[in-house]
PDB file of N, CA and C in Angstrom:
ATOM      1  N   MET A   1       3.778  17.070   1.453  1.00 66.00           N
ATOM      2  CA  MET A   1       2.727  16.211   1.969  1.00 66.00           C
ATOM      3  C   MET A   1       3.175  15.627   3.306  1.00 66.00           C
ATOM      4  N   ASP A   2       2.247  15.439   4.168  1.00 83.00           N
ATOM      5  CA  ASP A   2       2.499  14.953   5.512  1.00 83.00           C
ATOM      6  C   ASP A   2       2.754  13.441   5.503  1.00 83.00           C
ATOM      7  N   ILE A   3       3.959  13.026   5.858  1.00 85.00           N
ATOM      8  CA  ILE A   3       4.352  11.613   5.859  1.00 85.00           C
ATOM      9  C   ILE A   3       3.478  10.805   6.820  1.00 85.00           C
ATOM     10  N   ALA A   4       3.196  11.355   7.987  1.00 89.00           N
ATOM     11  CA  ALA A   4       2.376  10.633   8.964  1.00 89.00           C
ATOM     12  C   ALA A   4       0.982  10.348   8.402  1.00 89.00           C
ATOM     13  N   LEU A   5       0.432  11.283   7.667  1.00 90.00           N
ATOM     14  CA  LEU A   5      -0.881  11.098   7.056  1.00 90.00           C
ATOM     15  C   LEU A   5      -0.838   9.996   5.999  1.00 90.00           C
ATOM     16  N   ILE A   6       0.212   9.974   5.199  1.00 89.00           N
ATOM     17  CA  ILE A   6       0.366   8.928   4.181  1.00 89.00           C
ATOM     18  C   ILE A   6       0.477   7.565   4.842  1.00 89.00           C
ATOM     19  N   VAL A   7       1.274   7.465   5.883  1.00 87.00           N
ATOM     20  CA  VAL A   7       1.448   6.198   6.593  1.00 87.00           C
ATOM     21  C   VAL A   7       0.118   5.741   7.185  1.00 87.00           C
ATOM     22  N   LYS A   8      -0.603   6.658   7.799  1.00 90.00           N
ATOM     23  CA  LYS A   8      -1.892   6.324   8.407  1.00 90.00           C
ATOM     24  C   LYS A   8      -2.882   5.841   7.344  1.00 90.00           C
ATOM     25  N   PHE A   9      -2.847   6.450   6.182  1.00 90.00           N
ATOM     26  CA  PHE A   9      -3.747   6.072   5.094  1.00 90.00           C
ATOM     27  C   PHE A   9      -3.371   4.714   4.500  1.00 90.00           C
ATOM     28  N   LEU A  10      -2.072   4.482   4.305  1.00 90.00           N
ATOM     29  CA  LEU A  10      -1.620   3.245   3.654  1.00 90.00           C
ATOM     30  C   LEU A  10      -1.565   2.043   4.589  1.00 90.00           C
ATOM     31  N   ALA A  11      -1.432   2.265   5.876  1.00 90.00           N
ATOM     32  CA  ALA A  11      -1.235   1.161   6.826  1.00 90.00           C
ATOM     33  C   ALA A  11      -2.246   0.022   6.679  1.00 90.00           C
ATOM     34  N   PRO A  12      -3.545   0.285   6.593  1.00 88.00           N
ATOM     35  CA  PRO A  12      -4.481  -0.838   6.464  1.00 88.00           C
ATOM     36  C   PRO A  12      -4.366  -1.558   5.116  1.00 88.00           C
ATOM     37  N   CYS A  13      -3.786  -0.895   4.139  1.00 88.00           N
ATOM     38  CA  CYS A  13      -3.688  -1.460   2.786  1.00 88.00           C
ATOM     39  C   CYS A  13      -2.354  -2.158   2.529  1.00 88.00           C
ATOM     40  N   LEU A  14      -1.351  -1.875   3.340  1.00 87.00           N
ATOM     41  CA  LEU A  14      -0.010  -2.412   3.076  1.00 87.00           C
ATOM     42  C   LEU A  14       0.052  -3.933   2.946  1.00 87.00           C
ATOM     43  N   PRO A  15      -0.632  -4.688   3.772  1.00 84.00           N
ATOM     44  CA  PRO A  15      -0.549  -6.143   3.580  1.00 84.00           C
ATOM     45  C   PRO A  15      -0.986  -6.570   2.178  1.00 84.00           C
ATOM     46  N   TYR A  16      -1.972  -5.871   1.641  1.00 84.00           N
ATOM     47  CA  TYR A  16      -2.452  -6.190   0.296  1.00 84.00           C
ATOM     48  C   TYR A  16      -1.524  -5.624  -0.774  1.00 84.00           C
ATOM     49  N   LEU A  17      -1.034  -4.399  -0.563  1.00 86.00           N
ATOM     50  CA  LEU A  17      -0.152  -3.771  -1.535  1.00 86.00           C
ATOM     51  C   LEU A  17       1.162  -4.523  -1.687  1.00 86.00           C
ATOM     52  N   LEU A  18       1.651  -5.086  -0.594  1.00 84.00           N
ATOM     53  CA  LEU A  18       2.902  -5.832  -0.643  1.00 84.00           C
ATOM     54  C   LEU A  18       2.728  -7.184  -1.308  1.00 84.00           C
ATOM     55  N   ASN A  19       1.490  -7.647  -1.448  1.00 78.00           N
ATOM     56  CA  ASN A  19       1.220  -8.945  -2.059  1.00 78.00           C
ATOM     57  C   ASN A  19       0.426  -8.822  -3.349  1.00 78.00           C
ATOM     58  N   VAL A  20       0.590  -7.708  -4.054  1.00 69.00           N
ATOM     59  CA  VAL A  20      -0.143  -7.514  -5.302  1.00 69.00           C
ATOM     60  C   VAL A  20       0.163  -8.677  -6.237  1.00 69.00           C
ATOM     61  N   GLY A  21      -0.878  -9.218  -6.804  1.00 60.00           N
ATOM     62  CA  GLY A  21      -0.733 -10.372  -7.679  1.00 60.00           C
ATOM     63  C   GLY A  21      -1.164 -11.662  -7.004  1.00 60.00           C
ATOM     64  N   ASN A  22      -1.224 -11.671  -5.700  1.00 64.00           N
ATOM     65  CA  ASN A  22      -1.670 -12.857  -4.965  1.00 64.00           C
ATOM     66  C   ASN A  22      -3.186 -12.884  -4.881  1.00 64.00           C
ATOM     67  N   LYS A  23      -3.726 -14.036  -4.615  1.00 64.00           N
ATOM     68  CA  LYS A  23      -5.169 -14.226  -4.500  1.00 64.00           C
ATOM     69  C   LYS A  23      -5.762 -13.371  -3.369  1.00 64.00           C
ATOM     70  N   ALA A  24      -5.015 -13.172  -2.300  1.00 63.00           N
ATOM     71  CA  ALA A  24      -5.507 -12.408  -1.145  1.00 63.00           C
ATOM     72  C   ALA A  24      -5.846 -10.965  -1.505  1.00 63.00           C
ATOM     73  N   VAL A  25      -5.223 -10.426  -2.531  1.00 71.00           N
ATOM     74  CA  VAL A  25      -5.424  -9.029  -2.915  1.00 71.00           C
ATOM     75  C   VAL A  25      -6.822  -8.802  -3.485  1.00 71.00           C
ATOM     76  N   GLU A  26      -7.426  -9.839  -4.016  1.00 70.00           N
ATOM     77  CA  GLU A  26      -8.738  -9.688  -4.643  1.00 70.00           C
ATOM     78  C   GLU A  26      -9.784  -9.147  -3.675  1.00 70.00           C
ATOM     79  N   GLY A  27      -9.673  -9.443  -2.394  1.00 74.00           N
ATOM     80  CA  GLY A  27     -10.635  -8.969  -1.409  1.00 74.00           C
ATOM     81  C   GLY A  27     -10.288  -7.632  -0.793  1.00 74.00           C
ATOM     82  N   ALA A  28      -9.191  -7.035  -1.200  1.00 77.00           N
ATOM     83  CA  ALA A  28      -8.735  -5.782  -0.595  1.00 77.00           C
ATOM     84  C   ALA A  28      -9.747  -4.662  -0.756  1.00 77.00           C
ATOM     85  N   SER A  29     -10.329  -4.527  -1.928  1.00 76.00           N
ATOM     86  CA  SER A  29     -11.267  -3.424  -2.140  1.00 76.00           C
ATOM     87  C   SER A  29     -12.528  -3.610  -1.291  1.00 76.00           C
ATOM     88  N   HIS A  30     -12.884  -4.848  -0.996  1.00 77.00           N
ATOM     89  CA  HIS A  30     -14.040  -5.095  -0.133  1.00 77.00           C
ATOM     90  C   HIS A  30     -13.705  -4.774   1.322  1.00 77.00           C
ATOM     91  N   LYS A  31     -12.469  -5.008   1.703  1.00 81.00           N
ATOM     92  CA  LYS A  31     -12.036  -4.805   3.085  1.00 81.00           C
ATOM     93  C   LYS A  31     -11.918  -3.310   3.423  1.00 81.00           C
ATOM     94  N   VAL A  32     -11.289  -2.536   2.534  1.00 83.00           N
ATOM     95  CA  VAL A  32     -11.025  -1.121   2.819  1.00 83.00           C
ATOM     96  C   VAL A  32     -11.899  -0.172   2.007  1.00 83.00           C
ATOM     97  N   GLY A  33     -12.628  -0.686   1.050  1.00 84.00           N
ATOM     98  CA  GLY A  33     -13.463   0.152   0.192  1.00 84.00           C
ATOM     99  C   GLY A  33     -12.777   0.412  -1.138  1.00 84.00           C
ATOM    100  N   GLU A  34     -13.565   0.426  -2.170  1.00 86.00           N
ATOM    101  CA  GLU A  34     -13.038   0.571  -3.532  1.00 86.00           C
ATOM    102  C   GLU A  34     -12.261   1.871  -3.726  1.00 86.00           C
ATOM    103  N   ASP A  35     -12.811   2.989  -3.258  1.00 89.00           N
ATOM    104  CA  ASP A  35     -12.170   4.290  -3.436  1.00 89.00           C
ATOM    105  C   ASP A  35     -10.831   4.349  -2.696  1.00 89.00           C
ATOM    106  N   VAL A  36     -10.824   3.900  -1.452  1.00 88.00           N
ATOM    107  CA  VAL A  36      -9.592   3.884  -0.657  1.00 88.00           C
ATOM    108  C   VAL A  36      -8.560   2.985  -1.324  1.00 88.00           C
ATOM    109  N   TRP A  37      -8.990   1.811  -1.780  1.00 88.00           N
ATOM    110  CA  TRP A  37      -8.073   0.862  -2.417  1.00 88.00           C
ATOM    111  C   TRP A  37      -7.444   1.472  -3.665  1.00 88.00           C
ATOM    112  N   ASN A  38      -8.232   2.125  -4.494  1.00 89.00           N
ATOM    113  CA  ASN A  38      -7.702   2.724  -5.727  1.00 89.00           C
ATOM    114  C   ASN A  38      -6.719   3.850  -5.427  1.00 89.00           C
ATOM    115  N   LYS A  39      -7.017   4.663  -4.431  1.00 92.00           N
ATOM    116  CA  LYS A  39      -6.100   5.743  -4.053  1.00 92.00           C
ATOM    117  C   LYS A  39      -4.818   5.178  -3.445  1.00 92.00           C
ATOM    118  N   ALA A  40      -4.958   4.145  -2.618  1.00 90.00           N
ATOM    119  CA  ALA A  40      -3.780   3.523  -2.007  1.00 90.00           C
ATOM    120  C   ALA A  40      -2.874   2.916  -3.072  1.00 90.00           C
ATOM    121  N   LYS A  41      -3.469   2.268  -4.078  1.00 89.00           N
ATOM    122  CA  LYS A  41      -2.669   1.692  -5.171  1.00 89.00           C
ATOM    123  C   LYS A  41      -1.922   2.780  -5.937  1.00 89.00           C
ATOM    124  N   ALA A  42      -2.578   3.912  -6.162  1.00 92.00           N
ATOM    125  CA  ALA A  42      -1.936   5.011  -6.881  1.00 92.00           C
ATOM    126  C   ALA A  42      -0.756   5.579  -6.090  1.00 92.00           C
ATOM    127  N   ILE A  43      -0.958   5.783  -4.791  1.00 92.00           N
ATOM    128  CA  ILE A  43       0.131   6.300  -3.944  1.00 92.00           C
ATOM    129  C   ILE A  43       1.260   5.283  -3.870  1.00 92.00           C
ATOM    130  N   TRP A  44       0.915   4.011  -3.651  1.00 90.00           N
ATOM    131  CA  TRP A  44       1.932   2.979  -3.529  1.00 90.00           C
ATOM    132  C   TRP A  44       2.698   2.805  -4.841  1.00 90.00           C
ATOM    133  N   GLY A  45       2.042   3.014  -5.960  1.00 91.00           N
ATOM    134  CA  GLY A  45       2.712   2.922  -7.253  1.00 91.00           C
ATOM    135  C   GLY A  45       3.862   3.911  -7.378  1.00 91.00           C
ATOM    136  N   LYS A  46       3.705   5.054  -6.747  1.00 93.00           N
ATOM    137  CA  LYS A  46       4.774   6.058  -6.764  1.00 93.00           C
ATOM    138  C   LYS A  46       5.847   5.777  -5.711  1.00 93.00           C
ATOM    139  N   LEU A  47       5.440   5.203  -4.582  1.00 90.00           N
ATOM    140  CA  LEU A  47       6.389   4.953  -3.493  1.00 90.00           C
ATOM    141  C   LEU A  47       7.155   3.635  -3.638  1.00 90.00           C
ATOM    142  N   ASP A  48       6.531   2.642  -4.218  1.00 90.00           N
ATOM    143  CA  ASP A  48       7.100   1.299  -4.256  1.00 90.00           C
ATOM    144  C   ASP A  48       8.514   1.230  -4.831  1.00 90.00           C
ATOM    145  N   PRO A  49       8.822   1.873  -5.954  1.00 92.00           N
ATOM    146  CA  PRO A  49      10.202   1.779  -6.455  1.00 92.00           C
ATOM    147  C   PRO A  49      11.240   2.302  -5.462  1.00 92.00           C
ATOM    148  N   LYS A  50      10.883   3.350  -4.739  1.00 93.00           N
ATOM    149  CA  LYS A  50      11.809   3.910  -3.748  1.00 93.00           C
ATOM    150  C   LYS A  50      11.932   2.997  -2.537  1.00 93.00           C
ATOM    151  N   VAL A  51      10.835   2.373  -2.142  1.00 89.00           N
ATOM    152  CA  VAL A  51      10.862   1.440  -1.013  1.00 89.00           C
ATOM    153  C   VAL A  51      11.686   0.211  -1.387  1.00 89.00           C
ATOM    154  N   GLU A  52      11.496  -0.305  -2.579  1.00 90.00           N
ATOM    155  CA  GLU A  52      12.241  -1.482  -3.037  1.00 90.00           C
ATOM    156  C   GLU A  52      13.734  -1.207  -3.115  1.00 90.00           C
ATOM    157  N   ALA A  53      14.111   0.022  -3.405  1.00 94.00           N
ATOM    158  CA  ALA A  53      15.516   0.385  -3.536  1.00 94.00           C
ATOM    159  C   ALA A  53      16.216   0.567  -2.195  1.00 94.00           C
ATOM    160  N   ASN A  54      15.452   0.653  -1.121  1.00 93.00           N
ATOM    161  CA  ASN A  54      16.020   0.901   0.200  1.00 93.00           C
ATOM    162  C   ASN A  54      15.639  -0.254   1.132  1.00 93.00           C
ATOM    163  N   ALA A  55      16.623  -1.031   1.545  1.00 93.00           N
ATOM    164  CA  ALA A  55      16.371  -2.218   2.370  1.00 93.00           C
ATOM    165  C   ALA A  55      15.668  -1.876   3.682  1.00 93.00           C
ATOM    166  N   ASP A  56      16.052  -0.767   4.313  1.00 92.00           N
ATOM    167  CA  ASP A  56      15.416  -0.377   5.572  1.00 92.00           C
ATOM    168  C   ASP A  56      13.955   0.008   5.361  1.00 92.00           C
ATOM    169  N   ALA A  57      13.685   0.715   4.290  1.00 88.00           N
ATOM    170  CA  ALA A  57      12.305   1.106   3.991  1.00 88.00           C
ATOM    171  C   ALA A  57      11.459  -0.109   3.659  1.00 88.00           C
ATOM    172  N   LYS A  58      12.036  -1.057   2.931  1.00 88.00           N
ATOM    173  CA  LYS A  58      11.303  -2.271   2.581  1.00 88.00           C
ATOM    174  C   LYS A  58      10.962  -3.074   3.835  1.00 88.00           C
ATOM    175  N   LYS A  59      11.928  -3.185   4.736  1.00 89.00           N
ATOM    176  CA  LYS A  59      11.689  -3.910   5.984  1.00 89.00           C
ATOM    177  C   LYS A  59      10.618  -3.217   6.815  1.00 89.00           C
ATOM    178  N   ALA A  60      10.642  -1.895   6.855  1.00 87.00           N
ATOM    179  CA  ALA A  60       9.637  -1.140   7.603  1.00 87.00           C
ATOM    180  C   ALA A  60       8.249  -1.331   7.011  1.00 87.00           C
ATOM    181  N   ALA A  61       8.153  -1.366   5.697  1.00 84.00           N
ATOM    182  CA  ALA A  61       6.857  -1.558   5.045  1.00 84.00           C
ATOM    183  C   ALA A  61       6.308  -2.959   5.333  1.00 84.00           C
ATOM    184  N   GLU A  62       7.201  -3.920   5.353  1.00 83.00           N
ATOM    185  CA  GLU A  62       6.767  -5.306   5.611  1.00 83.00           C
ATOM    186  C   GLU A  62       6.371  -5.458   7.057  1.00 83.00           C
TER     187      GLU A  62
END
């Protein structure tokens, strides 16, 4: 899979994905669209453990 495409897709969602559980996340699906939000959550669910394990990747995501 093309990394640049994944980054381009996730970029608008990252502020919300990094704050999952916060009140601000509730409006994410309205901001980017329900379908995009659900797909972004699924992709981030697979990437997040690897990002959390790597300090440089975590800093880049933030």
